[in-house]
Amino acid sequence: MTKFSDKIIIGAGVYGLYAALFCAKKGQKVIVLEYDKEAFSRATYVNQARVHNGYHYPRSYSTAIKSAQYFDRFNKDYGFCVHKDFKKIYATSSIFSWASAENFKQFCNAANIKCDEVSLDKYFKDGICDGAFETQEYTLDAEILKNYFLEELEKYTNCTIIYNSRIDTIQKEDGTYTIGLKTGEKLVTPFVLNATYGSINQILNKFNFEPFKIKYELCEMILCKVSSNIKNVGLTLMDGPFFSLMPFGKTGYHSLSAVMYTPHKVSTDFLPTFNCQTEGTGCSPKQLNNCNHCINKPKSSWLFMKNLAKKYLKDDIEIEFVKELFSIKTVLLSSEIDDSRPTIVKKFSEKPDFYSVLSGKINTIYDLDEILE
C-alpha cells in the first residue's frame, strides 16, 4: 500500500507532536513515525522537566536570552501542564564553581530575568555556598502535555501516528521521498522532519546526510520524594559538578540529577556507540533502543547523587528514592566550550525538503514554525 502525505515527521516527542498538530491545523496531511509503542517515551519524559527561563546557562547569554524569549509564550499556550506553585532557588558554590554569586547576579541582570537574593541558611549548610537566589522557573508535566497533543490530534483525520514503525528503504525521486516500512507500506512525501533527538544522526545516516558533531550521553534521572520543608521548592546548585532537585511536573515527585553522576556512558562517535549495545538488546549504533527497557541499562547512581546533594543541603532536608529513569542526551561538541544549548533547525535537502531539529529545551518548539508554514 502506498500513502501520500504533505509531511512526514520522524519522532513522537514534544517537537514531533508539536509539528504534527501545527501542520494538521493548517489542513496538511501528516504522518508521524514513532519507533516506540507510545509517544513521549524517551528524552521528552526523562529529563528535569525544566521550562527554561535562561538561568541554567550563565556562560551562554545567547542560550539564556532565547529561553527567556519563549518562556511567557510557552506558559500561555501550555500552562495547563506547567507546575508553577513552587519556589525555584539557584545557588552558587563557594568552591569548584564556574560562576560566583556576583557573576550570577550580573548574568541575570544582563538577561533581564528575575534574581532575588535569599538567605543561604534556609536550605544549605554553613559556609558551603556564596549566594542563593529566588528565580522564576517552572517545570513541565510531560504526561499531561502528551495527552493534550494526542487528544488534539485525534480531532484531525489528516494526521496519522504509526507506532512501532521501522524504516526499511528510502528512495528520492521527482521531488519526493518514498519511505518503505518493514510492514511493506510505502509513504510518499515532499517534506521530512527529523525530530528524533537521541537518534538524530541515525536518521541522517539512513538518508545519507552528514551527521551533526555531537556527544551522546546515556543519562540517569532519579524520581524521589522529599521532606515537607522543600515540598514546594526546587533547588539547583550551579555552575560546576553539582546537582538539581526539582518538582517533576505535577506528579508530586521531585527529580534529582547531578552533573558528575547523571551521565553513565559517553560516545563522541558520529553514531552513538556504547559497550552495552550487545546482542539481544535491540540496540546498535544504527538504531537506539529505549534505555529504560534495556536488559543492559546501568546500575543506578542514586546513592552517589543523594550523597552529593546531602553534602550541601541542610540535615533536615530528606530525599527518598522512588525510581530511576534512563535516556540518551545529545550535546553539540562545540557547546562543550561555553555550555551553550542552541536550538538548531537545519535544512539538508530541498525539493524534496529534509529538515532536522536538535534541541534539549522544550520551550523552543516555536523555532519550527517558520519551516512548517
mmCIF file with all atom_site columns, N, CA and C in Angstrom, residues 64-131:
data_model
loop_
_atom_site.group_PDB
_atom_site.id
_atom_site.type_symbol
_atom_site.label_atom_id
_atom_site.label_alt_id
_atom_site.label_comp_id
_atom_site.label_asym_id
_atom_site.label_entity_id
_atom_site.label_seq_id
_atom_site.pdbx_PDB_ins_code
_atom_site.Cartn_x
_atom_site.Cartn_y
_atom_site.Cartn_z
_atom_site.occupancy
_atom_site.B_iso_or_equiv
_atom_site.pdbx_formal_charge
_atom_site.auth_seq_id
_atom_site.auth_comp_id
_atom_site.auth_asym_id
_atom_site.auth_atom_id
_atom_site.pdbx_PDB_model_num
ATOM 1   N N  . ALA A 1 64  ? 20.549 31.712 27.076 1.00 0.00 ? 64  ALA A N  1
ATOM 2   C CA . ALA A 1 64  ? 19.691 32.261 28.130 1.00 0.00 ? 64  ALA A CA 1
ATOM 3   C C  . ALA A 1 64  ? 18.623 33.181 27.557 1.00 0.00 ? 64  ALA A C  1
ATOM 4   N N  . ILE A 1 65  ? 19.024 34.068 26.667 1.00 0.00 ? 65  ILE A N  1
ATOM 5   C CA . ILE A 1 65  ? 18.084 35.035 26.098 1.00 0.00 ? 65  ILE A CA 1
ATOM 6   C C  . ILE A 1 65  ? 17.037 34.342 25.239 1.00 0.00 ? 65  ILE A C  1
ATOM 7   N N  . LYS A 1 66  ? 17.449 33.345 24.458 1.00 0.00 ? 66  LYS A N  1
ATOM 8   C CA . LYS A 1 66  ? 16.482 32.602 23.631 1.00 0.00 ? 66  LYS A CA 1
ATOM 9   C C  . LYS A 1 66  ? 15.459 31.888 24.516 1.00 0.00 ? 66  LYS A C  1
ATOM 10  N N  . SER A 1 67  ? 15.914 31.272 25.609 1.00 0.00 ? 67  SER A N  1
ATOM 11  C CA . SER A 1 67  ? 15.000 30.588 26.522 1.00 0.00 ? 67  SER A CA 1
ATOM 12  C C  . SER A 1 67  ? 13.995 31.575 27.110 1.00 0.00 ? 67  SER A C  1
ATOM 13  N N  . ALA A 1 68  ? 14.490 32.730 27.554 1.00 0.00 ? 68  ALA A N  1
ATOM 14  C CA . ALA A 1 68  ? 13.623 33.731 28.173 1.00 0.00 ? 68  ALA A CA 1
ATOM 15  C C  . ALA A 1 68  ? 12.601 34.273 27.176 1.00 0.00 ? 68  ALA A C  1
ATOM 16  N N  . GLN A 1 69  ? 12.987 34.389 25.911 1.00 0.00 ? 69  GLN A N  1
ATOM 17  C CA . GLN A 1 69  ? 12.091 34.919 24.885 1.00 0.00 ? 69  GLN A CA 1
ATOM 18  C C  . GLN A 1 69  ? 10.839 34.063 24.721 1.00 0.00 ? 69  GLN A C  1
ATOM 19  N N  . TYR A 1 70  ? 10.980 32.751 24.851 1.00 0.00 ? 70  TYR A N  1
ATOM 20  C CA . TYR A 1 70  ? 9.860  31.842 24.647 1.00 0.00 ? 70  TYR A CA 1
ATOM 21  C C  . TYR A 1 70  ? 9.146  31.458 25.945 1.00 0.00 ? 70  TYR A C  1
ATOM 22  N N  . PHE A 1 71  ? 9.691  31.859 27.077 1.00 0.00 ? 71  PHE A N  1
ATOM 23  C CA . PHE A 1 71  ? 9.175  31.432 28.379 1.00 0.00 ? 71  PHE A CA 1
ATOM 24  C C  . PHE A 1 71  ? 7.700  31.808 28.549 1.00 0.00 ? 71  PHE A C  1
ATOM 25  N N  . ASP A 1 72  ? 7.361  33.066 28.355 1.00 0.00 ? 72  ASP A N  1
ATOM 26  C CA . ASP A 1 72  ? 5.987  33.525 28.546 1.00 0.00 ? 72  ASP A CA 1
ATOM 27  C C  . ASP A 1 72  ? 5.041  32.898 27.523 1.00 0.00 ? 72  ASP A C  1
ATOM 28  N N  . ARG A 1 73  ? 5.509  32.782 26.283 1.00 0.00 ? 73  ARG A N  1
ATOM 29  C CA . ARG A 1 73  ? 4.651  32.209 25.238 1.00 0.00 ? 73  ARG A CA 1
ATOM 30  C C  . ARG A 1 73  ? 4.308  30.758 25.552 1.00 0.00 ? 73  ARG A C  1
ATOM 31  N N  . PHE A 1 74  ? 5.305  29.992 25.970 1.00 0.00 ? 74  PHE A N  1
ATOM 32  C CA . PHE A 1 74  ? 5.062  28.581 26.274 1.00 0.00 ? 74  PHE A CA 1
ATOM 33  C C  . PHE A 1 74  ? 4.090  28.442 27.436 1.00 0.00 ? 74  PHE A C  1
ATOM 34  N N  . ASN A 1 75  ? 4.280  29.255 28.474 1.00 0.00 ? 75  ASN A N  1
ATOM 35  C CA . ASN A 1 75  ? 3.409  29.156 29.637 1.00 0.00 ? 75  ASN A CA 1
ATOM 36  C C  . ASN A 1 75  ? 1.987  29.611 29.339 1.00 0.00 ? 75  ASN A C  1
ATOM 37  N N  . LYS A 1 76  ? 1.834  30.520 28.401 1.00 0.00 ? 76  LYS A N  1
ATOM 38  C CA . LYS A 1 76  ? 0.496  30.931 27.972 1.00 0.00 ? 76  LYS A CA 1
ATOM 39  C C  . LYS A 1 76  ? -0.187 29.814 27.190 1.00 0.00 ? 76  LYS A C  1
ATOM 40  N N  . ASP A 1 77  ? 0.559  29.174 26.288 1.00 0.00 ? 77  ASP A N  1
ATOM 41  C CA . ASP A 1 77  ? -0.013 28.126 25.440 1.00 0.00 ? 77  ASP A CA 1
ATOM 42  C C  . ASP A 1 77  ? -0.252 26.819 26.188 1.00 0.00 ? 77  ASP A C  1
ATOM 43  N N  . TYR A 1 78  ? 0.647  26.480 27.113 1.00 0.00 ? 78  TYR A N  1
ATOM 44  C CA . TYR A 1 78  ? 0.603  25.148 27.739 1.00 0.00 ? 78  TYR A CA 1
ATOM 45  C C  . TYR A 1 78  ? 0.599  25.219 29.261 1.00 0.00 ? 78  TYR A C  1
ATOM 46  N N  . GLY A 1 79  ? 0.083  26.312 29.791 1.00 0.00 ? 79  GLY A N  1
ATOM 47  C CA . GLY A 1 79  ? 0.068  26.497 31.238 1.00 0.00 ? 79  GLY A CA 1
ATOM 48  C C  . GLY A 1 79  ? -0.669 25.405 31.995 1.00 0.00 ? 79  GLY A C  1
ATOM 49  N N  . PHE A 1 80  ? -1.594 24.729 31.336 1.00 0.00 ? 80  PHE A N  1
ATOM 50  C CA . PHE A 1 80  ? -2.361 23.650 31.974 1.00 0.00 ? 80  PHE A CA 1
ATOM 51  C C  . PHE A 1 80  ? -1.483 22.481 32.415 1.00 0.00 ? 80  PHE A C  1
ATOM 52  N N  . CYS A 1 81  ? -0.296 22.336 31.824 1.00 0.00 ? 81  CYS A N  1
ATOM 53  C CA . CYS A 1 81  ? 0.573  21.214 32.204 1.00 0.00 ? 81  CYS A CA 1
ATOM 54  C C  . CYS A 1 81  ? 1.861  21.699 32.876 1.00 0.00 ? 81  CYS A C  1
ATOM 55  N N  . VAL A 1 82  ? 1.903  22.974 33.234 1.00 0.00 ? 82  VAL A N  1
ATOM 56  C CA . VAL A 1 82  ? 3.101  23.550 33.852 1.00 0.00 ? 82  VAL A CA 1
ATOM 57  C C  . VAL A 1 82  ? 2.878  23.741 35.350 1.00 0.00 ? 82  VAL A C  1
ATOM 58  N N  . HIS A 1 83  ? 3.828  23.257 36.131 1.00 0.00 ? 83  HIS A N  1
ATOM 59  C CA . HIS A 1 83  ? 3.790  23.417 37.594 1.00 0.00 ? 83  HIS A CA 1
ATOM 60  C C  . HIS A 1 83  ? 4.528  24.705 37.946 1.00 0.00 ? 83  HIS A C  1
ATOM 61  N N  . LYS A 1 84  ? 3.782  25.674 38.497 1.00 0.00 ? 84  LYS A N  1
ATOM 62  C CA . LYS A 1 84  ? 4.350  26.988 38.803 1.00 0.00 ? 84  LYS A CA 1
ATOM 63  C C  . LYS A 1 84  ? 4.420  27.275 40.303 1.00 0.00 ? 84  LYS A C  1
ATOM 64  N N  . ASP A 1 85  ? 3.668  26.511 41.095 1.00 0.00 ? 85  ASP A N  1
ATOM 65  C CA . ASP A 1 85  ? 3.478  26.870 42.501 1.00 0.00 ? 85  ASP A CA 1
ATOM 66  C C  . ASP A 1 85  ? 4.574  26.318 43.401 1.00 0.00 ? 85  ASP A C  1
ATOM 67  N N  . PHE A 1 86  ? 5.786  26.735 43.117 1.00 0.00 ? 86  PHE A N  1
ATOM 68  C CA . PHE A 1 86  ? 6.905  26.388 43.993 1.00 0.00 ? 86  PHE A CA 1
ATOM 69  C C  . PHE A 1 86  ? 7.985  27.464 43.864 1.00 0.00 ? 86  PHE A C  1
ATOM 70  N N  . LYS A 1 87  ? 8.839  27.542 44.860 1.00 0.00 ? 87  LYS A N  1
ATOM 71  C CA . LYS A 1 87  ? 9.959  28.475 44.806 1.00 0.00 ? 87  LYS A CA 1
ATOM 72  C C  . LYS A 1 87  ? 11.124 27.810 44.085 1.00 0.00 ? 87  LYS A C  1
ATOM 73  N N  . LYS A 1 88  ? 11.723 28.514 43.148 1.00 0.00 ? 88  LYS A N  1
ATOM 74  C CA . LYS A 1 88  ? 12.879 27.969 42.429 1.00 0.00 ? 88  LYS A CA 1
ATOM 75  C C  . LYS A 1 88  ? 14.118 28.723 42.884 1.00 0.00 ? 88  LYS A C  1
ATOM 76  N N  . ILE A 1 89  ? 14.999 27.982 43.541 1.00 0.00 ? 89  ILE A N  1
ATOM 77  C CA . ILE A 1 89  ? 16.215 28.565 44.113 1.00 0.00 ? 89  ILE A CA 1
ATOM 78  C C  . ILE A 1 89  ? 17.432 28.101 43.320 1.00 0.00 ? 89  ILE A C  1
ATOM 79  N N  . TYR A 1 90  ? 18.214 29.065 42.845 1.00 0.00 ? 90  TYR A N  1
ATOM 80  C CA . TYR A 1 90  ? 19.531 28.780 42.276 1.00 0.00 ? 90  TYR A CA 1
ATOM 81  C C  . TYR A 1 90  ? 20.575 29.235 43.281 1.00 0.00 ? 90  TYR A C  1
ATOM 82  N N  . ALA A 1 91  ? 21.598 28.417 43.467 1.00 0.00 ? 91  ALA A N  1
ATOM 83  C CA . ALA A 1 91  ? 22.686 28.776 44.377 1.00 0.00 ? 91  ALA A CA 1
ATOM 84  C C  . ALA A 1 91  ? 24.021 28.538 43.700 1.00 0.00 ? 91  ALA A C  1
ATOM 85  N N  . THR A 1 92  ? 25.026 29.256 44.144 1.00 0.00 ? 92  THR A N  1
ATOM 86  C CA . THR A 1 92  ? 26.388 29.071 43.632 1.00 0.00 ? 92  THR A CA 1
ATOM 87  C C  . THR A 1 92  ? 27.284 28.607 44.772 1.00 0.00 ? 92  THR A C  1
ATOM 88  N N  . SER A 1 93  ? 28.128 27.652 44.467 1.00 0.00 ? 93  SER A N  1
ATOM 89  C CA . SER A 1 93  ? 29.034 27.100 45.469 1.00 0.00 ? 93  SER A CA 1
ATOM 90  C C  . SER A 1 93  ? 30.231 28.023 45.677 1.00 0.00 ? 93  SER A C  1
ATOM 91  N N  . SER A 1 94  ? 30.767 27.980 46.878 1.00 0.00 ? 94  SER A N  1
ATOM 92  C CA . SER A 1 94  ? 31.956 28.797 47.170 1.00 0.00 ? 94  SER A CA 1
ATOM 93  C C  . SER A 1 94  ? 33.226 28.161 46.619 1.00 0.00 ? 94  SER A C  1
ATOM 94  N N  . ILE A 1 95  ? 33.143 26.879 46.179 1.00 0.00 ? 95  ILE A N  1
ATOM 95  C CA . ILE A 1 95  ? 34.297 26.204 45.574 1.00 0.00 ? 95  ILE A CA 1
ATOM 96  C C  . ILE A 1 95  ? 33.829 25.400 44.358 1.00 0.00 ? 95  ILE A C  1
ATOM 97  N N  . PHE A 1 96  ? 34.742 25.123 43.448 1.00 0.00 ? 96  PHE A N  1
ATOM 98  C CA . PHE A 1 96  ? 34.507 24.270 42.269 1.00 0.00 ? 96  PHE A CA 1
ATOM 99  C C  . PHE A 1 96  ? 33.418 24.808 41.334 1.00 0.00 ? 96  PHE A C  1
ATOM 100 N N  . SER A 1 97  ? 33.121 26.099 41.391 1.00 0.00 ? 97  SER A N  1
ATOM 101 C CA . SER A 1 97  ? 32.070 26.647 40.548 1.00 0.00 ? 97  SER A CA 1
ATOM 102 C C  . SER A 1 97  ? 32.656 27.543 39.470 1.00 0.00 ? 97  SER A C  1
ATOM 103 N N  . TRP A 1 98  ? 32.044 27.478 38.271 1.00 0.00 ? 98  TRP A N  1
ATOM 104 C CA . TRP A 1 98  ? 32.434 28.374 37.184 1.00 0.00 ? 98  TRP A CA 1
ATOM 105 C C  . TRP A 1 98  ? 31.884 29.775 37.414 1.00 0.00 ? 98  TRP A C  1
ATOM 106 N N  . ALA A 1 99  ? 30.825 29.870 38.230 1.00 0.00 ? 99  ALA A N  1
ATOM 107 C CA . ALA A 1 99  ? 30.174 31.164 38.434 1.00 0.00 ? 99  ALA A CA 1
ATOM 108 C C  . ALA A 1 99  ? 30.066 31.471 39.924 1.00 0.00 ? 99  ALA A C  1
ATOM 109 N N  . SER A 1 100 ? 30.382 32.699 40.294 1.00 0.00 ? 100 SER A N  1
ATOM 110 C CA . SER A 1 100 ? 30.205 33.154 41.672 1.00 0.00 ? 100 SER A CA 1
ATOM 111 C C  . SER A 1 100 ? 28.828 33.790 41.808 1.00 0.00 ? 100 SER A C  1
ATOM 112 N N  . ALA A 1 101 ? 28.446 34.103 43.032 1.00 0.00 ? 101 ALA A N  1
ATOM 113 C CA . ALA A 1 101 ? 27.166 34.759 43.259 1.00 0.00 ? 101 ALA A CA 1
ATOM 114 C C  . ALA A 1 101 ? 27.100 36.087 42.510 1.00 0.00 ? 101 ALA A C  1
ATOM 115 N N  . GLU A 1 102 ? 28.178 36.812 42.521 1.00 0.00 ? 102 GLU A N  1
ATOM 116 C CA . GLU A 1 102 ? 28.200 38.100 41.834 1.00 0.00 ? 102 GLU A CA 1
ATOM 117 C C  . GLU A 1 102 ? 28.083 37.914 40.324 1.00 0.00 ? 102 GLU A C  1
ATOM 118 N N  . ASN A 1 103 ? 28.768 36.898 39.797 1.00 0.00 ? 103 ASN A N  1
ATOM 119 C CA . ASN A 1 103 ? 28.653 36.579 38.368 1.00 0.00 ? 103 ASN A CA 1
ATOM 120 C C  . ASN A 1 103 ? 27.204 36.262 37.998 1.00 0.00 ? 103 ASN A C  1
ATOM 121 N N  . PHE A 1 104 ? 26.551 35.471 38.847 1.00 0.00 ? 104 PHE A N  1
ATOM 122 C CA . PHE A 1 104 ? 25.187 35.050 38.556 1.00 0.00 ? 104 PHE A CA 1
ATOM 123 C C  . PHE A 1 104 ? 24.227 36.240 38.558 1.00 0.00 ? 104 PHE A C  1
ATOM 124 N N  . LYS A 1 105 ? 24.402 37.157 39.530 1.00 0.00 ? 105 LYS A N  1
ATOM 125 C CA . LYS A 1 105 ? 23.562 38.354 39.576 1.00 0.00 ? 105 LYS A CA 1
ATOM 126 C C  . LYS A 1 105 ? 23.758 39.203 38.329 1.00 0.00 ? 105 LYS A C  1
ATOM 127 N N  . GLN A 1 106 ? 25.000 39.380 37.918 1.00 0.00 ? 106 GLN A N  1
ATOM 128 C CA . GLN A 1 106 ? 25.286 40.178 36.722 1.00 0.00 ? 106 GLN A CA 1
ATOM 129 C C  . GLN A 1 106 ? 24.682 39.529 35.476 1.00 0.00 ? 106 GLN A C  1
ATOM 130 N N  . PHE A 1 107 ? 24.800 38.214 35.399 1.00 0.00 ? 107 PHE A N  1
ATOM 131 C CA . PHE A 1 107 ? 24.238 37.473 34.277 1.00 0.00 ? 107 PHE A CA 1
ATOM 132 C C  . PHE A 1 107 ? 22.717 37.639 34.208 1.00 0.00 ? 107 PHE A C  1
ATOM 133 N N  . CYS A 1 108 ? 22.032 37.486 35.343 1.00 0.00 ? 108 CYS A N  1
ATOM 134 C CA . CYS A 1 108 ? 20.576 37.616 35.374 1.00 0.00 ? 108 CYS A CA 1
ATOM 135 C C  . CYS A 1 108 ? 20.143 39.033 34.997 1.00 0.00 ? 108 CYS A C  1
ATOM 136 N N  . ASN A 1 109 ? 20.859 40.030 35.479 1.00 0.00 ? 109 ASN A N  1
ATOM 137 C CA . ASN A 1 109 ? 20.539 41.411 35.124 1.00 0.00 ? 109 ASN A CA 1
ATOM 138 C C  . ASN A 1 109 ? 20.698 41.644 33.624 1.00 0.00 ? 109 ASN A C  1
ATOM 139 N N  . ALA A 1 110 ? 21.772 41.095 33.055 1.00 0.00 ? 110 ALA A N  1
ATOM 140 C CA . ALA A 1 110 ? 22.018 41.267 31.616 1.00 0.00 ? 110 ALA A CA 1
ATOM 141 C C  . ALA A 1 110 ? 20.959 40.560 30.782 1.00 0.00 ? 110 ALA A C  1
ATOM 142 N N  . ALA A 1 111 ? 20.475 39.403 31.268 1.00 0.00 ? 111 ALA A N  1
ATOM 143 C CA . ALA A 1 111 ? 19.452 38.638 30.546 1.00 0.00 ? 111 ALA A CA 1
ATOM 144 C C  . ALA A 1 111 ? 18.040 39.111 30.876 1.00 0.00 ? 111 ALA A C  1
ATOM 145 N N  . ASN A 1 112 ? 17.939 40.046 31.828 1.00 0.00 ? 112 ASN A N  1
ATOM 146 C CA . ASN A 1 112 ? 16.654 40.628 32.237 1.00 0.00 ? 112 ASN A CA 1
ATOM 147 C C  . ASN A 1 112 ? 15.695 39.575 32.785 1.00 0.00 ? 112 ASN A C  1
ATOM 148 N N  . ILE A 1 113 ? 16.222 38.734 33.677 1.00 0.00 ? 113 ILE A N  1
ATOM 149 C CA . ILE A 1 113 ? 15.405 37.708 34.325 1.00 0.00 ? 113 ILE A CA 1
ATOM 150 C C  . ILE A 1 113 ? 15.487 37.872 35.839 1.00 0.00 ? 113 ILE A C  1
ATOM 151 N N  . LYS A 1 114 ? 14.415 37.462 36.517 1.00 0.00 ? 114 LYS A N  1
ATOM 152 C CA . LYS A 1 114 ? 14.279 37.667 37.959 1.00 0.00 ? 114 LYS A CA 1
ATOM 153 C C  . LYS A 1 114 ? 15.423 37.014 38.728 1.00 0.00 ? 114 LYS A C  1
ATOM 154 N N  . CYS A 1 115 ? 15.926 37.745 39.759 1.00 0.00 ? 115 CYS A N  1
ATOM 155 C CA . CYS A 1 115 ? 17.026 37.213 40.580 1.00 0.00 ? 115 CYS A CA 1
ATOM 156 C C  . CYS A 1 115 ? 17.000 37.932 41.920 1.00 0.00 ? 115 CYS A C  1
ATOM 157 N N  . ASP A 1 116 ? 16.282 37.339 42.895 1.00 0.00 ? 116 ASP A N  1
ATOM 158 C CA . ASP A 1 116 ? 16.149 37.955 44.217 1.00 0.00 ? 116 ASP A CA 1
ATOM 159 C C  . ASP A 1 116 ? 16.958 37.170 45.236 1.00 0.00 ? 116 ASP A C  1
ATOM 160 N N  . GLU A 1 117 ? 17.901 37.837 45.860 1.00 0.00 ? 117 GLU A N  1
ATOM 161 C CA . GLU A 1 117 ? 18.791 37.157 46.815 1.00 0.00 ? 117 GLU A CA 1
ATOM 162 C C  . GLU A 1 117 ? 17.990 36.682 48.027 1.00 0.00 ? 117 GLU A C  1
ATOM 163 N N  . VAL A 1 118 ? 18.267 35.446 48.477 1.00 0.00 ? 118 VAL A N  1
ATOM 164 C CA . VAL A 1 118 ? 17.605 34.870 49.651 1.00 0.00 ? 118 VAL A CA 1
ATOM 165 C C  . VAL A 1 118 ? 18.659 34.342 50.614 1.00 0.00 ? 118 VAL A C  1
ATOM 166 N N  . SER A 1 119 ? 18.218 34.067 51.831 1.00 0.00 ? 119 SER A N  1
ATOM 167 C CA . SER A 1 119 ? 19.130 33.588 52.863 1.00 0.00 ? 119 SER A CA 1
ATOM 168 C C  . SER A 1 119 ? 19.628 32.185 52.541 1.00 0.00 ? 119 SER A C  1
ATOM 169 N N  . LEU A 1 120 ? 20.914 31.984 52.702 1.00 0.00 ? 120 LEU A N  1
ATOM 170 C CA . LEU A 1 120 ? 21.505 30.668 52.431 1.00 0.00 ? 120 LEU A CA 1
ATOM 171 C C  . LEU A 1 120 ? 21.121 29.630 53.472 1.00 0.00 ? 120 LEU A C  1
ATOM 172 N N  . ASP A 1 121 ? 20.959 30.055 54.732 1.00 0.00 ? 121 ASP A N  1
ATOM 173 C CA . ASP A 1 121 ? 20.821 29.080 55.810 1.00 0.00 ? 121 ASP A CA 1
ATOM 174 C C  . ASP A 1 121 ? 19.474 28.368 55.838 1.00 0.00 ? 121 ASP A C  1
ATOM 175 N N  . LYS A 1 122 ? 18.560 28.751 54.944 1.00 0.00 ? 122 LYS A N  1
ATOM 176 C CA . LYS A 1 122 ? 17.270 28.067 54.912 1.00 0.00 ? 122 LYS A CA 1
ATOM 177 C C  . LYS A 1 122 ? 17.385 26.683 54.280 1.00 0.00 ? 122 LYS A C  1
ATOM 178 N N  . TYR A 1 123 ? 18.297 26.538 53.313 1.00 0.00 ? 123 TYR A N  1
ATOM 179 C CA . TYR A 1 123 ? 18.416 25.283 52.572 1.00 0.00 ? 123 TYR A CA 1
ATOM 180 C C  . TYR A 1 123 ? 19.814 24.658 52.611 1.00 0.00 ? 123 TYR A C  1
ATOM 181 N N  . PHE A 1 124 ? 20.842 25.473 52.797 1.00 0.00 ? 124 PHE A N  1
ATOM 182 C CA . PHE A 1 124 ? 22.210 24.993 52.626 1.00 0.00 ? 124 PHE A CA 1
ATOM 183 C C  . PHE A 1 124 ? 23.013 25.060 53.914 1.00 0.00 ? 124 PHE A C  1
ATOM 184 N N  . LYS A 1 125 ? 23.977 24.172 54.045 1.00 0.00 ? 125 LYS A N  1
ATOM 185 C CA . LYS A 1 125 ? 24.849 24.141 55.212 1.00 0.00 ? 125 LYS A CA 1
ATOM 186 C C  . LYS A 1 125 ? 25.742 25.378 55.246 1.00 0.00 ? 125 LYS A C  1
ATOM 187 N N  . ASP A 1 126 ? 26.214 25.693 56.409 1.00 0.00 ? 126 ASP A N  1
ATOM 188 C CA . ASP A 1 126 ? 27.023 26.891 56.599 1.00 0.00 ? 126 ASP A CA 1
ATOM 189 C C  . ASP A 1 126 ? 28.316 26.846 55.796 1.00 0.00 ? 126 ASP A C  1
ATOM 190 N N  . GLY A 1 127 ? 28.652 27.968 55.162 1.00 0.00 ? 127 GLY A N  1
ATOM 191 C CA . GLY A 1 127 ? 29.948 28.149 54.521 1.00 0.00 ? 127 GLY A CA 1
ATOM 192 C C  . GLY A 1 127 ? 30.173 27.409 53.228 1.00 0.00 ? 127 GLY A C  1
ATOM 193 N N  . ILE A 1 128 ? 29.143 26.749 52.710 1.00 0.00 ? 128 ILE A N  1
ATOM 194 C CA . ILE A 1 128 ? 29.363 25.907 51.537 1.00 0.00 ? 128 ILE A CA 1
ATOM 195 C C  . ILE A 1 128 ? 28.939 26.588 50.234 1.00 0.00 ? 128 ILE A C  1
ATOM 196 N N  . CYS A 1 129 ? 28.083 27.614 50.331 1.00 0.00 ? 129 CYS A N  1
ATOM 197 C CA . CYS A 1 129 ? 27.650 28.371 49.160 1.00 0.00 ? 129 CYS A CA 1
ATOM 198 C C  . CYS A 1 129 ? 27.950 29.856 49.365 1.00 0.00 ? 129 CYS A C  1
ATOM 199 N N  . ASP A 1 130 ? 28.100 30.580 48.288 1.00 0.00 ? 130 ASP A N  1
ATOM 200 C CA . ASP A 1 130 ? 28.359 32.024 48.429 1.00 0.00 ? 130 ASP A CA 1
ATOM 201 C C  . ASP A 1 130 ? 27.176 32.877 47.997 1.00 0.00 ? 130 ASP A C  1
ATOM 202 N N  . GLY A 1 131 ? 26.080 32.239 47.580 1.00 0.00 ? 131 GLY A N  1
ATOM 203 C CA . GLY A 1 131 ? 24.900 33.001 47.226 1.00 0.00 ? 131 GLY A CA 1
ATOM 204 C C  . GLY A 1 131 ? 23.745 32.097 46.851 1.00 0.00 ? 131 GLY A C  1
#
